[in-house]
Amino acid sequence: MPSNTTASSGHKSGKKKGRRARLIVIVLVLAIVAGIGYGAYWSISTVRASYPQTKGTIKLDGLSGPVDVKRDANGIPQIYAESDADLFMAQGFVQAQDRFWEMDVRRHTTSGRLSEMFGKSQVKTDEFLRTLGWHRVAQKEYDTKLSPETKKYLQAYAKGVNSYLKGKDGKAISLEYAALGFTNDYKPQEWTPVDSVAWLKAMAWDLRGNMQDEIDRSLMTSRLGPSQIKDLYPEYPYDRNKPIVQEGAYNSVTKKYEAKGSATGSQSQSGGAAGTGLAGGTQAPDGLQSQLSGLSDVLDKVPDVGLGPNGNGIGSNSWVVSGDHTITGKPLLANDPHLSPQLPSVWYQMGLHCRAVDKDCQYDVSGYTFAGMPGVVIGHNKQIAWGMTNLGADVTDLYLEKFEGDGYEYDDKVLPFKSRVETIKVAGGKSKKITVRETGNGPLLSDRDDELVKVGKKATVDSAAPDRGDGYGVSLRWTALKPGKSMDAVFELNKAKDFSAFRKAASSFEVPSQNLIYADTKGHIGYQAPGKIPVRGKGDGALPAPGWDSDYRWTGYIPQAALPYEYDPKRGYIVTANQAVISDKYPYKLTADWGYGARSQRITDLIQSKTKNGGKVSTEDMRTMQMDNSSEIAKVLVPKLLKIDVKDSYVREAQKLLEGWDYTQDADSAAAAYFNSVWRNILKLSIGNKLPKELRVKGQCLSVEPAGNTGPADEAEPVRECGQRDSATAQPDGGDRYYEVIRSILDDEDNDWWKSPGTRTDAETKTRDQLFGRAMEDARWDLTAKLGKDVDTWSWGRLHRLTLKNQTLGVEGPGWLQFMLNRGPFKLGGGEAAVNATGWNAAGGYGVQWVPSMRMVVNLEDLDKSKWINLTGASGHAYSAHYTDQTSKWVKGELLPWSFSPNAVKKNTKDALVLRP
């Protein structure tokens, strides 16, 4: 009888969902009809035209046998086939069913062809992307580097995508194409294998490491001295926040490289900006300021292709606990990459199963994929599980280039540019031709913005530099601009059966460099740092280097055998959360710009608190840890803030919120709202207002002493300067680097950073407590304006909100279309550098900038007891039942069951589709 009751309940629930779906479609049609300015009327059939067929049978030319596509109640597909080619062809077909608009936008991004879809507004972006040449590199990769097996899979995947596209017009593929048809007659073209490979270049771009830090440090030199810049990039706190690899190391083969590493590439891994050839580490030249400011503007305009704003704040969590410390007696592995929020999510959940694993069909794997690329990126097979976080290796360098006629200087010679002409087609307009120039260091990024064509006439560097002439250009050297084998690594990971095979697969994962974490069903855990990471001659990559001097060229790459790894450490767990990979004794430089370990150490503390005295960790414990909202900087600052004698009763009312607060940033917490506002104002007063305009948020205007003024302060004529940086990348961003900055000066109550000039309403601050008092006052009035006078009504979630935006048309489209395609806002807990890293930029505001884009916990004792969740849903079709059906659970920190075995998948199948030859 209980089963009948359940069925009845489910039937009623289904009816309700059906009614809701019909109401949503009616609302959609009414909204579209309201778009009179476009002269459009879309029927309900138009809205539903692109919904995929998920039941019955579809014939696909090219299959060698039948393929089953089984979808659960959330629309997540599990594919069953009898050959590798059929498996990946079906993957291409199914992903195109759900996500082709997303796939199409991404490939136009990676190939610099957005103007073909969206017109002249995207020409500048295309120029920059063509200069980088991602698609060209991907083509070379496909032609010369990838294995025949990988090529076969890519071809099969493309065949599946194209089978879906065959005979369909735009509106039958996606609602967005129907909307695009108002202004553009664009029609999707066939998918190619290189379109899939190019996605890895986009992934590498968003996870490229410290390029923004390199730019920021250079821009800081216009207003800050070397010691002040060093203050803002403190050394990594190895004594407090442990690195990833503690008991393991790197192969003994490293020893034979050690002397070479010391001579050519071994450098301090602490923060800071010393040691480059740029003006001896002193003030950057005015012309370079203009160059780098323009470059930063260009970078802000490059669309997030899925992964998010690049910088210190963004990151990911993954950790694994051995069976010695788990309830199951086998490892548990958790992962939650922190990426830019998008709708649909960058991830697509999927299972790829051979009915019988043999030489003709080698895969039985499930996890998170990228729509547009075959294989599984993060997940597990029958024997192993793996996760990823960004290692943050320094794999990019900017070089100053001295132009001479039609060439550039290099070791006292003039060499010709390597150049090519690119034609950018523009929807509704004339095509535009551009010339892309490259030096031996890489493409000239300074050619891609009007402000960067020439540098200022005052540009100077050190005495050894060539004459400035008309100025210097800026080029980019980046590992991802050389063909590699990362696509091979995806398939090798998918079928790896043990740690040895896992490490072999990792050796092909050249870019982007990721922390790879591992567990297997036999009880082993491990870690491997892969990647193509350069060894430098002179310089340390912290600031742009002189491109005319061969001593600053890369001399090679860290040998794969020398990269750090760890296997079955005695402590029984491994944590990776963008902290330092290994101690500063390691003979090679991986980066100087780690995350500073606030999240990683909090996770470590949570594991240790659970396992002390023989305690055991459960799957639910892992989930709870992922949702930990604790603020590490609040633990440091709140005791100081509570000691300040506040005279103003309204400010005192807010200060009292911090009394007894447990530092947890729940969405309904008034204390969290107030503290984060205080933290934001502390950073603004102590650091933000002292930064150059190129780093401050757009629209933030200040009266400042002219840069370079050497006269008495009272003789200087203040100038009005307004910020120029996008709110997602402005400084100080409030990440854990700034935790260390403030922590390092906290007990120095008279430190110069605490000095802040007065305003019409506020007195000058000279000490820490004076600045803290002013920050508390400013925060009180900031939140009064945003949340009201009554502190009892305040909550962190009212400030800290997430809006999910559909790609392109949900951002740039007309308001009525954005209303239909976007979802939210959602009130979130968590915060910057918390384990539940719903990141926000303290310079730009409280809104959510990046999120745990998915969460998973893999149970190696019983894979069917694993759990997962996605930010949005399986479908990219607006108003599909699976567009955002996982979001509400994601917000609450819930996880869905993750079926893997044939029996579990069968039990949870809601829709079954058969693809036949």
CSV table of C-alpha atoms in Angstrom, one decimal, residues 44-380:
chain,number,residue,atom,x,y,z
A,44,ILE,CA,3.3,28.3,-27.5
A,45,SER,CA,4.5,25.9,-30.2
A,46,THR,CA,7.5,28.2,-30.9
A,47,VAL,CA,8.4,28.2,-27.2
A,48,ARG,CA,8.2,24.4,-27.0
A,49,ALA,CA,9.7,23.7,-30.4
A,50,SER,CA,13.2,23.2,-29.1
A,51,TYR,CA,12.4,20.9,-26.2
A,52,PRO,CA,14.3,17.6,-26.8
A,53,GLN,CA,12.7,14.3,-27.4
A,54,THR,CA,13.5,12.1,-24.4
A,55,LYS,CA,11.2,9.1,-25.0
A,56,GLY,CA,10.7,6.7,-27.9
A,57,THR,CA,13.1,6.1,-30.7
A,58,ILE,CA,15.3,8.3,-33.0
A,59,LYS,CA,17.3,7.0,-35.9
A,60,LEU,CA,20.8,8.3,-36.2
A,61,ASP,CA,22.9,7.7,-39.3
A,62,GLY,CA,26.4,6.5,-38.3
A,63,LEU,CA,25.6,4.5,-35.2
A,64,SER,CA,26.8,0.9,-35.3
A,65,GLY,CA,24.3,-0.3,-32.8
A,66,PRO,CA,21.4,0.9,-30.6
A,67,VAL,CA,22.1,3.3,-27.8
A,68,ASP,CA,20.0,3.8,-24.7
A,69,VAL,CA,19.6,7.3,-23.1
A,70,LYS,CA,18.1,7.0,-19.7
A,71,ARG,CA,17.2,10.3,-17.9
A,72,ASP,CA,16.3,10.6,-14.3
A,73,ALA,CA,13.7,12.9,-12.7
A,74,ASN,CA,16.2,15.8,-13.1
A,75,GLY,CA,16.7,15.1,-16.8
A,76,ILE,CA,20.3,13.9,-16.1
A,77,PRO,CA,21.2,11.4,-18.9
A,78,GLN,CA,23.0,8.1,-18.6
A,79,ILE,CA,24.1,6.7,-22.0
A,80,TYR,CA,24.6,3.0,-22.7
A,81,ALA,CA,26.4,1.8,-25.9
A,82,GLU,CA,28.4,-1.1,-27.3
A,83,SER,CA,31.3,0.8,-28.9
A,84,ASP,CA,33.3,3.9,-28.0
A,85,ALA,CA,32.4,5.7,-31.2
A,86,ASP,CA,28.6,5.1,-30.5
A,87,LEU,CA,29.1,6.3,-26.9
A,88,PHE,CA,30.6,9.6,-27.9
A,89,MET,CA,28.4,10.1,-30.9
A,90,ALA,CA,25.4,9.8,-28.5
A,91,GLN,CA,27.1,12.2,-26.0
A,92,GLY,CA,27.3,14.8,-28.8
A,93,PHE,CA,23.7,14.3,-29.8
A,94,VAL,CA,22.3,14.4,-26.2
A,95,GLN,CA,24.4,17.5,-25.2
A,96,ALA,CA,23.3,19.3,-28.4
A,97,GLN,CA,19.6,18.4,-27.5
A,98,ASP,CA,19.9,20.2,-24.1
A,99,ARG,CA,22.7,22.8,-24.6
A,100,PHE,CA,23.4,23.7,-28.3
A,101,TRP,CA,23.0,27.4,-27.8
A,102,GLU,CA,25.6,27.4,-25.1
A,103,MET,CA,27.9,25.2,-27.2
A,104,ASP,CA,27.5,27.5,-30.2
A,105,VAL,CA,28.2,30.7,-28.2
A,106,ARG,CA,31.3,29.1,-26.7
A,107,ARG,CA,32.8,28.0,-30.0
A,108,HIS,CA,32.2,31.5,-31.4
A,109,THR,CA,34.0,32.9,-28.4
A,110,THR,CA,37.0,30.5,-28.7
A,111,SER,CA,37.3,31.2,-32.4
A,112,GLY,CA,36.8,35.0,-32.1
A,113,ARG,CA,33.6,35.0,-34.2
A,114,LEU,CA,31.0,36.5,-31.8
A,115,SER,CA,30.4,39.3,-34.3
A,116,GLU,CA,28.9,36.7,-36.7
A,117,MET,CA,26.2,36.1,-34.1
A,118,PHE,CA,25.8,39.4,-32.4
A,119,GLY,CA,27.0,42.1,-34.7
A,120,LYS,CA,29.4,45.0,-34.4
A,121,SER,CA,29.2,45.3,-30.6
A,122,GLN,CA,31.5,42.2,-30.5
A,123,VAL,CA,34.2,43.3,-33.0
A,124,LYS,CA,36.6,44.5,-30.3
A,125,THR,CA,36.3,41.3,-28.4
A,126,ASP,CA,36.8,39.3,-31.6
A,127,GLU,CA,39.9,41.3,-32.4
A,128,PHE,CA,41.4,40.4,-29.0
A,129,LEU,CA,40.4,36.7,-29.3
A,130,ARG,CA,41.8,36.4,-32.8
A,131,THR,CA,45.0,37.9,-31.6
A,132,LEU,CA,45.2,35.2,-28.9
A,133,GLY,CA,44.4,32.6,-31.6
A,134,TRP,CA,42.8,29.9,-29.5
A,135,HIS,CA,41.2,28.2,-32.5
A,136,ARG,CA,44.4,28.2,-34.5
A,137,VAL,CA,46.3,26.6,-31.7
A,138,ALA,CA,43.5,24.0,-31.2
A,139,GLN,CA,43.7,23.2,-34.9
A,140,LYS,CA,47.4,22.5,-34.6
A,141,GLU,CA,46.8,20.5,-31.5
A,142,TYR,CA,44.3,18.3,-33.4
A,143,ASP,CA,46.5,18.0,-36.5
A,144,THR,CA,49.8,17.2,-34.7
A,145,LYS,CA,49.5,16.3,-31.1
A,146,LEU,CA,46.4,14.3,-30.3
A,147,SER,CA,46.3,10.5,-30.4
A,148,PRO,CA,44.4,8.7,-33.2
A,149,GLU,CA,42.0,7.3,-30.6
A,150,THR,CA,41.2,10.9,-29.3
A,151,LYS,CA,40.6,12.1,-32.8
A,152,LYS,CA,38.2,9.2,-33.4
A,153,TYR,CA,36.2,10.2,-30.3
A,154,LEU,CA,36.2,13.9,-31.3
A,155,GLN,CA,34.9,13.0,-34.8
A,156,ALA,CA,32.2,10.7,-33.3
A,157,TYR,CA,31.1,13.5,-30.9
A,158,ALA,CA,30.9,16.0,-33.8
A,159,LYS,CA,28.9,13.5,-35.8
A,160,GLY,CA,26.4,13.3,-33.0
A,161,VAL,CA,26.1,17.0,-32.7
A,162,ASN,CA,25.6,17.4,-36.4
A,163,SER,CA,23.0,14.6,-36.4
A,164,TYR,CA,21.0,16.7,-34.0
A,165,LEU,CA,21.3,19.8,-36.1
A,166,LYS,CA,20.4,18.2,-39.4
A,167,GLY,CA,17.2,19.6,-40.8
A,168,LYS,CA,16.5,22.0,-37.9
A,169,ASP,CA,16.0,25.8,-38.2
A,170,GLY,CA,17.0,28.1,-35.3
A,171,LYS,CA,13.8,28.1,-33.3
A,172,ALA,CA,13.8,24.3,-33.3
A,173,ILE,CA,17.2,24.3,-31.7
A,174,SER,CA,16.7,27.0,-29.0
A,175,LEU,CA,14.5,29.9,-28.0
A,176,GLU,CA,17.5,32.2,-28.2
A,177,TYR,CA,17.9,31.6,-31.9
A,178,ALA,CA,14.3,32.7,-32.4
A,179,ALA,CA,15.1,35.9,-30.4
A,180,LEU,CA,18.3,36.4,-32.4
A,181,GLY,CA,16.2,36.2,-35.5
A,182,PHE,CA,14.7,39.6,-34.7
A,183,THR,CA,17.9,41.3,-35.8
A,184,ASN,CA,20.0,38.6,-37.5
A,185,ASP,CA,19.6,35.9,-40.0
A,186,TYR,CA,22.3,33.8,-38.4
A,187,LYS,CA,22.1,30.0,-38.9
A,188,PRO,CA,24.2,27.5,-36.9
A,189,GLN,CA,27.0,25.8,-38.8
A,190,GLU,CA,28.1,22.2,-38.4
A,191,TRP,CA,30.2,21.2,-35.4
A,192,THR,CA,33.8,20.3,-35.9
A,193,PRO,CA,36.3,18.3,-33.7
A,194,VAL,CA,38.4,21.4,-33.4
A,195,ASP,CA,35.4,23.3,-31.8
A,196,SER,CA,35.7,20.8,-29.0
A,197,VAL,CA,39.4,21.1,-28.5
A,198,ALA,CA,39.3,24.9,-28.5
A,199,TRP,CA,37.1,24.8,-25.4
A,200,LEU,CA,40.2,23.6,-23.4
A,201,LYS,CA,41.9,26.9,-24.4
A,202,ALA,CA,39.0,28.9,-23.0
A,203,MET,CA,39.2,26.8,-19.8
A,204,ALA,CA,43.0,27.5,-19.6
A,205,TRP,CA,42.4,31.3,-20.2
A,206,ASP,CA,40.0,31.6,-17.3
A,207,LEU,CA,42.4,29.6,-15.0
A,208,ARG,CA,45.6,31.2,-16.4
A,209,GLY,CA,47.2,32.2,-13.1
A,210,ASN,CA,48.7,35.5,-12.1
A,211,MET,CA,48.4,37.6,-15.3
A,212,GLN,CA,46.0,40.0,-13.6
A,213,ASP,CA,48.3,40.2,-10.6
A,214,GLU,CA,51.2,41.0,-12.9
A,215,ILE,CA,49.2,43.9,-14.4
A,216,ASP,CA,48.0,45.1,-11.0
A,217,ARG,CA,51.4,45.3,-9.5
A,218,SER,CA,52.7,47.3,-12.4
A,219,LEU,CA,49.8,49.7,-12.2
A,220,MET,CA,50.3,50.1,-8.4
A,221,THR,CA,53.8,51.6,-9.0
A,222,SER,CA,52.2,55.0,-10.1
A,223,ARG,CA,51.1,55.6,-6.5
A,224,LEU,CA,52.8,53.0,-4.3
A,225,GLY,CA,56.5,52.3,-3.6
A,226,PRO,CA,58.2,48.9,-3.7
A,227,SER,CA,57.8,48.3,0.1
A,228,GLN,CA,54.1,49.2,0.0
A,229,ILE,CA,53.5,46.9,-2.9
A,230,LYS,CA,55.3,44.2,-1.0
A,231,ASP,CA,52.9,44.8,1.9
A,232,LEU,CA,50.0,44.1,-0.4
A,233,TYR,CA,51.5,40.8,-1.6
A,234,PRO,CA,52.7,39.2,1.7
A,235,GLU,CA,54.6,36.0,2.0
A,236,TYR,CA,52.6,32.8,2.1
A,237,PRO,CA,52.0,31.8,5.8
A,238,TYR,CA,53.4,28.3,5.7
A,239,ASP,CA,53.6,28.1,9.5
A,240,ARG,CA,49.8,28.6,9.8
A,241,ASN,CA,48.2,27.3,6.5
A,242,LYS,CA,49.7,24.0,5.4
A,243,PRO,CA,50.5,23.3,1.8
A,244,ILE,CA,48.8,20.5,-0.1
A,245,VAL,CA,51.8,18.1,-0.2
A,246,GLN,CA,53.2,17.5,3.2
A,247,GLU,CA,54.4,13.9,3.4
A,248,GLY,CA,54.9,13.2,-0.3
A,249,ALA,CA,57.2,15.2,-2.5
A,250,TYR,CA,58.4,14.7,-6.0
A,251,ASN,CA,60.3,11.9,-7.6
A,252,SER,CA,64.0,11.4,-6.7
A,253,VAL,CA,64.7,12.0,-10.4
A,254,THR,CA,64.3,15.7,-9.5
A,255,LYS,CA,67.6,15.7,-7.8
A,256,LYS,CA,69.5,15.6,-11.2
A,257,TYR,CA,67.5,18.7,-12.2
A,258,GLU,CA,68.0,20.5,-9.0
A,259,ALA,CA,71.2,22.3,-9.9
A,260,LYS,CA,69.7,23.5,-13.2
A,261,GLY,CA,66.6,24.6,-11.3
A,262,SER,CA,68.7,26.6,-8.9
A,263,ALA,CA,70.5,28.2,-11.8
A,264,THR,CA,67.6,29.0,-14.1
A,265,GLY,CA,64.3,28.7,-12.4
A,266,SER,CA,64.4,28.1,-8.6
A,267,GLN,CA,63.0,31.2,-7.0
A,268,SER,CA,61.3,32.2,-3.8
A,269,GLN,CA,57.6,31.3,-3.8
A,270,SER,CA,56.7,34.1,-1.5
A,271,GLY,CA,54.6,37.0,-2.6
A,272,GLY,CA,56.0,40.3,-3.7
A,273,ALA,CA,57.1,42.1,-6.8
A,274,ALA,CA,60.8,42.2,-6.6
A,275,GLY,CA,63.3,40.8,-9.0
A,276,THR,CA,62.1,41.9,-12.5
A,277,GLY,CA,63.9,43.9,-15.1
A,278,LEU,CA,61.2,46.6,-15.2
A,279,ALA,CA,62.8,49.8,-14.0
A,280,GLY,CA,64.6,47.8,-11.3
A,281,GLY,CA,61.3,47.1,-9.5
A,282,THR,CA,60.6,50.9,-9.1
A,283,GLN,CA,57.9,53.0,-10.5
A,284,ALA,CA,56.5,51.8,-13.9
A,285,PRO,CA,56.8,54.3,-16.7
A,286,ASP,CA,53.8,56.5,-17.5
A,287,GLY,CA,53.5,55.0,-21.0
A,288,LEU,CA,53.4,51.5,-19.5
A,289,GLN,CA,50.7,52.7,-17.1
A,290,SER,CA,48.6,53.6,-20.1
A,291,GLN,CA,49.5,50.3,-21.8
A,292,LEU,CA,48.5,48.1,-18.9
A,293,SER,CA,45.4,50.1,-18.0
A,294,GLY,CA,44.2,49.7,-21.6
A,295,LEU,CA,45.1,46.0,-21.5
A,296,SER,CA,43.2,45.6,-18.2
A,297,ASP,CA,40.1,47.2,-19.9
A,298,VAL,CA,40.4,44.7,-22.8
A,299,LEU,CA,40.6,41.8,-20.4
A,300,ASP,CA,37.4,43.0,-18.7
A,301,LYS,CA,35.6,42.9,-22.0
A,302,VAL,CA,36.5,39.4,-22.8
A,303,PRO,CA,33.4,37.3,-21.9
A,304,ASP,CA,33.6,34.7,-19.2
A,305,VAL,CA,33.5,31.5,-21.3
A,306,GLY,CA,32.3,29.6,-18.2
A,307,LEU,CA,34.9,29.8,-15.5
A,308,GLY,CA,34.9,33.3,-14.3
A,309,PRO,CA,36.8,36.4,-13.2
A,310,ASN,CA,40.5,35.5,-12.9
A,311,GLY,CA,42.2,36.6,-9.7
A,312,ASN,CA,43.1,35.8,-6.2
A,313,GLY,CA,39.5,35.4,-5.0
A,314,ILE,CA,38.4,32.7,-7.3
A,315,GLY,CA,39.3,29.1,-6.6
A,316,SER,CA,37.9,25.7,-5.7
A,317,ASN,CA,37.8,23.1,-2.9
A,318,SER,CA,38.5,19.4,-3.1
A,319,TRP,CA,39.5,17.0,-0.4
A,320,VAL,CA,39.7,13.3,0.2
A,321,VAL,CA,39.6,11.4,3.4
A,322,SER,CA,41.0,7.8,3.6
A,323,GLY,CA,38.9,4.8,4.8
A,324,ASP,CA,40.8,4.9,8.2
A,325,HIS,CA,38.8,8.0,9.1
A,326,THR,CA,35.4,7.3,7.4
A,327,ILE,CA,32.3,5.4,8.5
A,328,THR,CA,32.4,3.3,5.3
A,329,GLY,CA,36.0,2.2,5.7
A,330,LYS,CA,36.7,3.4,2.2
A,331,PRO,CA,37.7,6.9,1.0
A,332,LEU,CA,35.3,9.8,0.5
A,333,LEU,CA,36.1,12.5,-2.0
A,334,ALA,CA,34.6,16.0,-2.2
A,335,ASN,CA,34.9,18.7,-4.9
A,336,ASP,CA,33.3,22.0,-5.6
A,337,PRO,CA,34.9,24.3,-8.2
A,338,HIS,CA,34.3,28.0,-7.6
A,339,LEU,CA,33.5,29.5,-11.0
A,340,SER,CA,31.5,32.3,-12.6
A,341,PRO,CA,27.7,31.7,-12.2
A,342,GLN,CA,26.0,31.1,-15.5
A,343,LEU,CA,22.7,30.0,-16.8
A,344,PRO,CA,22.9,27.2,-17.8
A,345,SER,CA,25.7,26.1,-15.5
A,346,VAL,CA,29.1,25.5,-17.1
A,347,TRP,CA,28.7,21.8,-16.0
A,348,TYR,CA,26.6,19.1,-17.6
A,349,GLN,CA,26.0,15.9,-15.5
A,350,MET,CA,26.2,12.7,-17.4
A,351,GLY,CA,27.0,9.0,-17.4
A,352,LEU,CA,28.9,7.3,-20.2
A,353,HIS,CA,28.6,3.5,-20.0
A,354,CYS,CA,29.7,0.6,-22.1
A,355,ARG,CA,27.3,-2.2,-21.7
A,356,ALA,CA,30.3,-4.5,-21.5
A,357,VAL,CA,33.8,-2.9,-21.0
A,358,ASP,CA,36.2,-4.4,-23.4
A,359,LYS,CA,38.7,-3.4,-26.1
A,360,ASP,CA,35.9,-2.1,-28.4
A,361,CYS,CA,34.2,-0.2,-25.6
A,362,GLN,CA,36.4,1.0,-22.8
A,363,TYR,CA,34.4,3.4,-20.7
A,364,ASP,CA,32.1,3.2,-17.7
A,365,VAL,CA,32.3,6.7,-16.2
A,366,SER,CA,30.0,9.3,-14.7
A,367,GLY,CA,30.4,12.9,-13.6
A,368,TYR,CA,30.6,16.5,-14.8
A,369,THR,CA,31.2,17.2,-18.5
A,370,PHE,CA,31.5,20.4,-20.6
A,371,ALA,CA,28.7,20.7,-23.2
A,372,GLY,CA,30.7,20.8,-26.4
A,373,MET,CA,33.4,18.4,-25.4
A,374,PRO,CA,33.4,14.6,-25.2
A,375,GLY,CA,34.3,12.7,-22.1
A,376,VAL,CA,34.0,13.4,-18.3
A,377,VAL,CA,36.1,16.2,-16.8
A,378,ILE,CA,35.4,15.5,-13.1
A,379,GLY,CA,33.8,12.4,-11.6
A,380,HIS,CA,34.5,8.7,-11.2
